[in-house]
XYZ file of N, CA, C and O in Angstrom:
532
model
N 143.566 185.376 -53.405
C 144.285 184.158 -53.630
C 144.284 183.777 -55.105
O 145.247 183.211 -55.588
N 143.200 184.077 -55.799
C 143.140 183.745 -57.226
C 144.131 184.596 -58.017
O 144.647 184.145 -59.042
N 144.389 185.835 -57.546
C 145.377 186.677 -58.229
C 146.778 186.084 -58.092
O 147.563 186.116 -59.038
N 147.072 185.545 -56.923
C 148.374 184.917 -56.715
C 148.509 183.672 -57.588
O 149.574 183.424 -58.159
N 147.446 182.920 -57.735
C 147.447 181.752 -58.605
C 147.676 182.169 -60.056
O 148.428 181.515 -60.786
N 147.052 183.250 -60.462
C 147.237 183.762 -61.825
C 148.684 184.203 -62.033
O 149.284 183.950 -63.079
N 149.262 184.847 -61.014
C 150.657 185.287 -61.096
C 151.592 184.091 -61.226
O 152.558 184.129 -61.990
N 151.310 183.030 -60.492
C 152.154 181.833 -60.577
C 152.114 181.217 -61.966
O 153.126 180.704 -62.449
N 150.971 181.255 -62.615
C 150.857 180.694 -63.962
C 151.497 181.591 -65.019
O 151.750 181.129 -66.135
N 151.759 182.849 -64.712
C 152.349 183.781 -65.672
C 153.850 183.975 -65.480
O 154.441 184.859 -66.090
N 154.494 183.165 -64.646
C 155.930 183.326 -64.418
C 156.719 183.022 -65.685
O 156.379 182.102 -66.443
N 157.769 183.780 -65.899
C 158.628 183.596 -67.067
C 159.863 182.790 -66.679
O 160.104 182.517 -65.501
N 160.665 182.444 -67.668
C 161.884 181.687 -67.414
C 162.849 182.486 -66.533
O 163.490 181.926 -65.636
N 162.946 183.781 -66.767
C 163.834 184.619 -65.957
C 163.399 184.611 -64.487
O 164.237 184.552 -63.580
N 162.103 184.643 -64.250
C 161.610 184.607 -62.872
C 161.901 183.257 -62.221
O 162.257 183.187 -61.048
N 161.749 182.169 -62.977
C 162.076 180.850 -62.443
C 163.557 180.753 -62.089
O 163.930 180.205 -61.056
N 164.408 181.285 -62.967
C 165.843 181.252 -62.694
C 166.197 182.102 -61.473
O 167.024 181.696 -60.650
N 165.584 183.274 -61.352
C 165.835 184.113 -60.178
C 165.330 183.434 -58.898
O 165.983 183.514 -57.846
N 164.208 182.750 -58.991
C 163.699 182.020 -57.817
C 164.655 180.892 -57.436
O 164.915 180.664 -56.246
N 165.201 180.202 -58.439
C 166.154 179.138 -58.167
C 167.422 179.689 -57.519
O 167.922 179.133 -56.531
N 167.939 180.793 -58.048
C 169.131 181.419 -57.471
C 168.843 181.876 -56.044
O 169.668 181.710 -55.137
N 167.652 182.430 -55.807
C 167.279 182.847 -54.457
C 167.257 181.656 -53.500
O 167.819 181.712 -52.411
N 166.612 180.560 -53.899
C 166.505 179.400 -53.015
C 167.869 178.784 -52.728
O 168.170 178.411 -51.589
N 168.707 178.683 -53.755
C 170.047 178.134 -53.544
C 170.899 179.045 -52.669
O 171.601 178.584 -51.764
N 170.833 180.345 -52.928
C 171.605 181.291 -52.121
C 171.134 181.350 -50.677
O 171.942 181.390 -49.745
N 169.835 181.324 -50.480
C 169.282 181.378 -49.131
C 169.630 180.112 -48.348
O 170.020 180.165 -47.184
N 169.525 178.964 -49.006
C 169.896 177.710 -48.348
C 171.371 177.660 -48.008
O 171.761 177.178 -46.940
N 172.208 178.175 -48.897
C 173.642 178.218 -48.630
C 173.960 179.184 -47.503
O 174.831 178.923 -46.670
N 173.258 180.294 -47.444
C 173.481 181.256 -46.368
C 173.075 180.684 -45.016
O 173.686 181.013 -43.991
N 172.069 179.826 -44.988
C 171.640 179.214 -43.730
C 172.558 178.085 -43.292
O 172.697 177.827 -42.102
N 173.184 177.413 -44.243
C 174.001 176.248 -43.932
C 175.365 176.620 -43.382
O 175.717 177.790 -43.214
N 176.141 175.582 -43.088
C 177.476 175.802 -42.534
C 178.553 175.209 -43.439
O 179.632 174.879 -42.982
N 178.238 175.078 -44.719
C 179.196 174.493 -45.645
C 180.359 175.445 -45.920
O 181.494 175.012 -46.081
N 180.076 176.735 -45.952
C 181.096 177.727 -46.227
C 181.357 178.553 -44.975
O 180.574 178.528 -44.029
N 182.416 179.310 -44.994
C 182.738 180.185 -43.878
C 181.821 181.399 -43.845
O 180.854 181.516 -44.605
N 182.160 182.319 -42.954
C 181.312 183.502 -42.770
C 181.206 184.338 -44.042
O 180.133 184.776 -44.423
N 182.326 184.560 -44.711
C 182.285 185.394 -45.921
C 181.498 184.708 -47.033
O 180.771 185.373 -47.774
N 181.624 183.397 -47.148
C 180.859 182.669 -48.159
C 179.363 182.744 -47.895
O 178.567 182.909 -48.824
N 178.977 182.642 -46.627
C 177.557 182.738 -46.289
C 177.030 184.149 -46.523
O 175.895 184.328 -46.964
N 177.837 185.163 -46.230
C 177.404 186.541 -46.479
C 177.245 186.804 -47.977
O 176.307 187.491 -48.394
N 178.159 186.271 -48.776
C 178.040 186.436 -50.228
C 176.793 185.724 -50.755
O 176.100 186.238 -51.631
N 176.522 184.538 -50.216
C 175.323 183.804 -50.634
C 174.067 184.566 -50.232
O 173.090 184.616 -50.985
N 174.069 185.164 -49.049
C 172.922 185.959 -48.615
C 172.730 187.176 -49.507
O 171.599 187.498 -49.889
N 173.808 187.835 -49.868
C 173.721 188.994 -50.769
C 173.174 188.568 -52.130
O 172.300 189.245 -52.695
N 173.652 187.437 -52.645
C 173.148 186.927 -53.913
C 171.665 186.591 -53.817
O 170.891 186.892 -54.729
N 171.250 186.004 -52.693
C 169.840 185.664 -52.501
C 168.981 186.922 -52.439
O 167.881 186.961 -53.010
N 169.456 187.939 -51.754
C 168.695 189.192 -51.672
C 168.552 189.859 -53.037
O 167.484 190.363 -53.384
N 169.625 189.857 -53.819
C 169.571 190.449 -55.164
C 168.608 189.666 -56.049
O 167.799 190.246 -56.782
N 168.666 188.320 -55.954
C 167.766 187.496 -56.756
C 166.313 187.699 -56.331
O 165.412 187.762 -57.181
N 166.068 187.823 -55.021
C 164.700 188.053 -54.538
C 164.183 189.405 -55.009
O 163.017 189.523 -55.416
N 165.043 190.420 -54.964
C 164.625 191.742 -55.431
C 164.341 191.722 -56.935
O 163.361 192.324 -57.401
N 165.168 191.019 -57.684
C 164.930 190.899 -59.124
C 163.653 190.140 -59.425
O 162.895 190.512 -60.322
N 163.398 189.078 -58.667
C 162.170 188.311 -58.855
C 160.952 189.178 -58.574
O 159.990 189.185 -59.349
N 160.996 189.930 -57.476
C 159.863 190.792 -57.121
C 159.685 191.905 -58.158
O 158.555 192.283 -58.482
N 160.801 192.427 -58.679
C 160.711 193.507 -59.658
C 160.105 193.028 -60.975
O 159.392 193.791 -61.645
N 160.366 191.787 -61.353
C 159.835 191.259 -62.606
C 158.393 190.769 -62.485
O 157.747 190.503 -63.501
N 157.900 190.612 -61.281
C 156.543 190.108 -61.076
C 155.561 191.264 -61.121
O 155.792 192.316 -60.543
N 154.455 191.053 -61.832
C 153.413 192.075 -61.909
C 152.190 191.615 -61.143
O 151.649 190.557 -61.472
N 151.716 192.278 -60.153
C 152.294 193.385 -59.402
C 153.420 192.904 -58.489
O 153.457 191.744 -58.081
N 154.310 193.812 -58.166
C 155.510 193.448 -57.417
C 155.183 192.971 -56.000
O 155.954 192.207 -55.417
N 154.033 193.390 -55.457
C 153.667 192.956 -54.108
C 153.489 191.441 -54.044
O 153.818 190.809 -53.047
N 152.974 190.862 -55.120
C 152.805 189.416 -55.132
C 154.150 188.692 -55.242
O 154.315 187.595 -54.725
N 155.103 189.317 -55.880
C 156.452 188.757 -55.916
C 157.081 188.726 -54.531
O 157.710 187.736 -54.143
N 156.888 189.812 -53.788
C 157.386 189.852 -52.409
C 156.678 188.791 -51.574
O 157.303 188.098 -50.754
N 155.377 188.642 -51.772
C 154.603 187.643 -51.044
C 155.104 186.227 -51.356
O 155.228 185.388 -50.453
N 155.429 185.953 -52.616
C 155.953 184.636 -52.982
C 157.313 184.386 -52.344
O 157.607 183.270 -51.894
N 158.162 185.408 -52.282
C 159.468 185.262 -51.627
C 159.281 184.975 -50.139
O 159.946 184.104 -49.566
N 158.358 185.686 -49.506
C 158.106 185.442 -48.086
C 157.530 184.047 -47.848
O 157.854 183.400 -46.849
N 156.693 183.575 -48.752
C 156.173 182.204 -48.632
C 157.305 181.186 -48.777
O 157.307 180.151 -48.085
N 158.256 181.450 -49.652
C 159.398 180.547 -49.807
C 160.234 180.518 -48.531
O 160.658 179.443 -48.080
N 160.463 181.679 -47.926
C 161.213 181.732 -46.670
C 160.460 180.975 -45.574
O 161.049 180.214 -44.803
N 159.147 181.173 -45.516
C 158.338 180.444 -44.535
C 158.353 178.944 -44.781
O 158.409 178.153 -43.835
N 158.318 178.528 -46.034
C 158.376 177.104 -46.362
C 159.699 176.473 -45.965
O 159.732 175.358 -45.432
N 160.785 177.203 -46.197
C 162.097 176.702 -45.789
C 162.171 176.615 -44.263
O 162.686 175.645 -43.702
N 161.629 177.618 -43.581
C 161.604 177.594 -42.120
C 160.777 176.436 -41.590
O 161.157 175.773 -40.617
N 159.653 176.154 -42.233
C 158.816 175.026 -41.827
C 159.548 173.705 -42.036
O 159.515 172.814 -41.182
N 160.242 173.576 -43.157
C 161.018 172.370 -43.427
C 162.112 172.182 -42.373
O 162.328 171.061 -41.884
N 162.796 173.255 -42.012
C 163.848 173.167 -40.997
C 163.256 172.763 -39.651
O 163.832 171.951 -38.923
N 162.081 173.316 -39.310
C 161.441 172.961 -38.041
C 161.055 171.487 -38.010
O 161.253 170.807 -36.988
N 160.526 170.964 -39.105
C 160.156 169.552 -39.167
C 161.408 168.675 -39.072
O 161.429 167.671 -38.341
N 162.467 169.049 -39.780
C 163.709 168.270 -39.721
C 164.300 168.296 -38.315
O 164.791 167.275 -37.815
N 164.253 169.448 -37.650
C 164.749 169.546 -36.273
C 163.924 168.674 -35.340
O 164.473 168.004 -34.455
N 162.608 168.661 -35.520
C 161.738 167.851 -34.661
C 162.051 166.365 -34.842
O 162.152 165.625 -33.853
N 162.209 165.919 -36.083
C 162.567 164.515 -36.314
C 163.925 164.189 -35.706
O 164.128 163.123 -35.136
N 164.866 165.111 -35.824
C 166.187 164.894 -35.236
C 166.103 164.796 -33.724
O 166.753 163.951 -33.108
N 165.302 165.650 -33.100
C 165.147 165.606 -31.646
C 164.470 164.315 -31.197
O 164.845 163.725 -30.181
N 163.489 163.858 -31.969
C 162.797 162.609 -31.615
C 163.746 161.428 -31.719
O 163.818 160.592 -30.817
N 164.510 161.362 -32.792
C 165.428 160.229 -32.946
C 166.574 160.306 -31.956
O 167.073 159.279 -31.512
N 167.003 161.502 -31.578
C 168.065 161.628 -30.582
C 167.575 161.139 -29.232
O 168.309 160.476 -28.498
N 166.328 161.443 -28.876
C 165.804 160.958 -27.601
C 165.638 159.445 -27.651
O 165.851 158.769 -26.648
N 165.279 158.892 -28.810
C 165.202 157.435 -28.943
C 166.582 156.809 -28.799
O 166.733 155.757 -28.185
N 167.602 157.458 -29.359
C 168.962 156.924 -29.231
C 169.438 156.985 -27.791
O 170.100 156.080 -27.320
N 169.107 158.084 -27.091
C 169.506 158.182 -25.683
C 168.804 157.130 -24.846
O 169.385 156.563 -23.936
N 167.552 156.849 -25.143
C 166.811 155.835 -24.390
C 167.323 154.432 -24.710
O 167.318 153.560 -23.847
N 167.786 154.217 -25.928
C 168.266 152.894 -26.325
C 169.732 152.682 -25.971
O 170.225 151.561 -26.062
N 170.448 153.706 -25.542
C 171.875 153.575 -25.252
C 172.160 152.564 -24.148
O 173.075 151.749 -24.298
N 171.448 152.539 -23.010
C 171.749 151.520 -21.999
C 171.513 150.100 -22.509
O 172.267 149.193 -22.197
N 170.482 149.921 -23.331
C 170.228 148.595 -23.884
C 171.334 148.192 -24.845
O 171.780 147.051 -24.851
N 171.799 149.131 -25.648
C 172.878 148.832 -26.581
C 174.164 148.533 -25.824
O 174.927 147.653 -26.203
N 174.397 149.273 -24.740
C 175.596 149.017 -23.943
C 175.530 147.635 -23.310
O 176.531 146.932 -23.212
N 174.355 147.222 -22.871
C 174.204 145.892 -22.289
C 174.449 144.824 -23.338
O 175.138 143.844 -23.090
N 173.911 145.034 -24.537
C 174.130 144.069 -25.606
C 175.587 144.014 -26.016
O 176.094 142.975 -26.396
N 176.267 145.143 -25.964
C 177.667 145.184 -26.380
C 178.605 144.728 -25.267
O 179.802 144.654 -25.470
N 178.085 144.431 -24.088
C 178.929 143.968 -22.995
C 179.564 145.096 -22.219
O 180.589 144.902 -21.578
N 179.002 146.258 -22.240
C 179.608 147.396 -21.561
C 178.900 147.749 -20.254
O 179.205 148.750 -19.653
N 177.960 146.937 -19.838
C 177.271 147.262 -18.589
C 178.170 146.889 -17.415
O 179.007 145.991 -17.511
N 178.049 147.562 -16.281
C 178.906 147.263 -15.119
C 178.741 145.830 -14.617
O 179.721 145.199 -14.215
N 177.521 145.287 -14.659
C 177.316 143.930 -14.174
C 178.064 142.918 -15.036
O 178.719 141.999 -14.519
N 177.970 143.088 -16.348
C 178.671 142.164 -17.242
C 180.181 142.317 -17.112
O 180.921 141.330 -17.166
N 180.645 143.547 -16.931
C 182.077 143.773 -16.776
C 182.590 143.100 -15.507
O 183.631 142.438 -15.508
N 181.840 143.233 -14.406
C 182.240 142.600 -13.152
C 182.213 141.085 -13.271
O 183.105 140.390 -12.768
N 181.183 140.549 -13.928
C 181.086 139.106 -14.112
C 182.238 138.601 -14.969
O 182.821 137.535 -14.692
N 182.591 139.351 -16.003
C 183.710 138.947 -16.860
C 185.023 138.992 -16.092
O 185.867 138.088 -16.224
N 185.213 140.019 -15.269
C 186.438 140.115 -14.467
C 186.532 138.960 -13.482
O 187.614 138.386 -13.265
N 185.425 138.573 -12.858
C 185.406 137.446 -11.922
C 185.722 136.140 -12.649
O 186.501 135.315 -12.145
N 185.157 135.955 -13.846
C 185.428 134.737 -14.609
C 186.893 134.658 -15.007
O 187.511 133.581 -14.943
N 187.484 135.770 -15.387
C 188.906 135.788 -15.756
C 189.761 135.469 -14.540
O 190.735 134.702 -14.617
N 189.416 136.045 -13.396
C 190.186 135.774 -12.176
C 190.085 134.308 -11.776
O 191.092 133.688 -11.377
N 188.903 133.721 -11.889
C 188.730 132.316 -11.553
C 189.501 131.422 -12.518
O 190.125 130.431 -12.113
N 189.493 131.775 -13.786
C 190.241 130.989 -14.765
C 191.744 131.091 -14.506
O 192.466 130.090 -14.589
N 192.234 132.266 -14.166
C 193.657 132.435 -13.867
C 194.036 131.634 -12.626
O 195.109 131.011 -12.579
N 193.190 131.611 -11.613
C 193.458 130.851 -10.396
C 193.491 129.348 -10.700
O 194.351 128.612 -10.186
N 192.553 128.895 -11.569
C 192.536 127.478 -11.932
C 193.796 127.085 -12.693
O 194.351 126.001 -12.491
N 194.292 127.934 -13.564
C 195.513 127.654 -14.319
C 196.698 127.549 -13.365
O 197.542 126.646 -13.477
N 196.780 128.445 -12.384
C 197.878 128.397 -11.410
C 197.822 127.110 -10.595
O 198.848 126.490 -10.311
N 196.611 126.682 -10.208
C 196.464 125.457 -9.433
C 196.913 124.239 -10.244
O 197.590 123.339 -9.726
N 196.568 124.191 -11.522
C 196.992 123.077 -12.365
C 198.501 123.018 -12.511
O 199.104 121.947 -12.544
N 199.124 124.171 -12.637
C 200.572 124.218 -12.786
C 201.240 123.684 -11.512
O 202.252 123.007 -11.573
N 200.687 124.026 -10.360
C 201.259 123.543 -9.110
C 201.107 122.035 -8.998
O 202.000 121.346 -8.514
N 199.985 121.482 -9.438
C 199.761 120.039 -9.364
C 200.713 119.282 -10.305
O 201.139 118.179 -9.993
N 201.026 119.860 -11.450
C 201.930 119.206 -12.397
C 203.337 119.137 -11.851
O 204.071 118.189 -12.118
N 203.749 120.165 -11.144
C 205.138 120.200 -10.651
C 205.317 119.313 -9.428
O 206.430 118.948 -9.102
N 204.275 118.962 -8.722
C 204.439 118.138 -7.517
C 204.220 116.690 -7.758
O 203.824 116.125 -8.651
């Protein structure tokens, strides 16, 4: 582990730039912002940048290890984001009936509103009949 720490402290500007290109390309390849060909090109760019990063790192095995750690870190981030999304989606599904009730979309409120409208319409008709007689 101390060798990996030493390698991290000895990174050059070219290695940082290749790591940045790898992370951007890999993230773009995973996303859905571009079509299939755009994602394949981003993946190819990420692979070339990862190979260049590993080739410039002494020893190259530690460069490969750093690339794999970056892939694992991105995967961990995606898993955490998915878990938060699933938790909030279940909260939204549980809160949907309450929101519908507050918004007046529950069947009981709809039936009560329909009955009130019918009663009001009947009262208006009765008043009109009384005025004409």
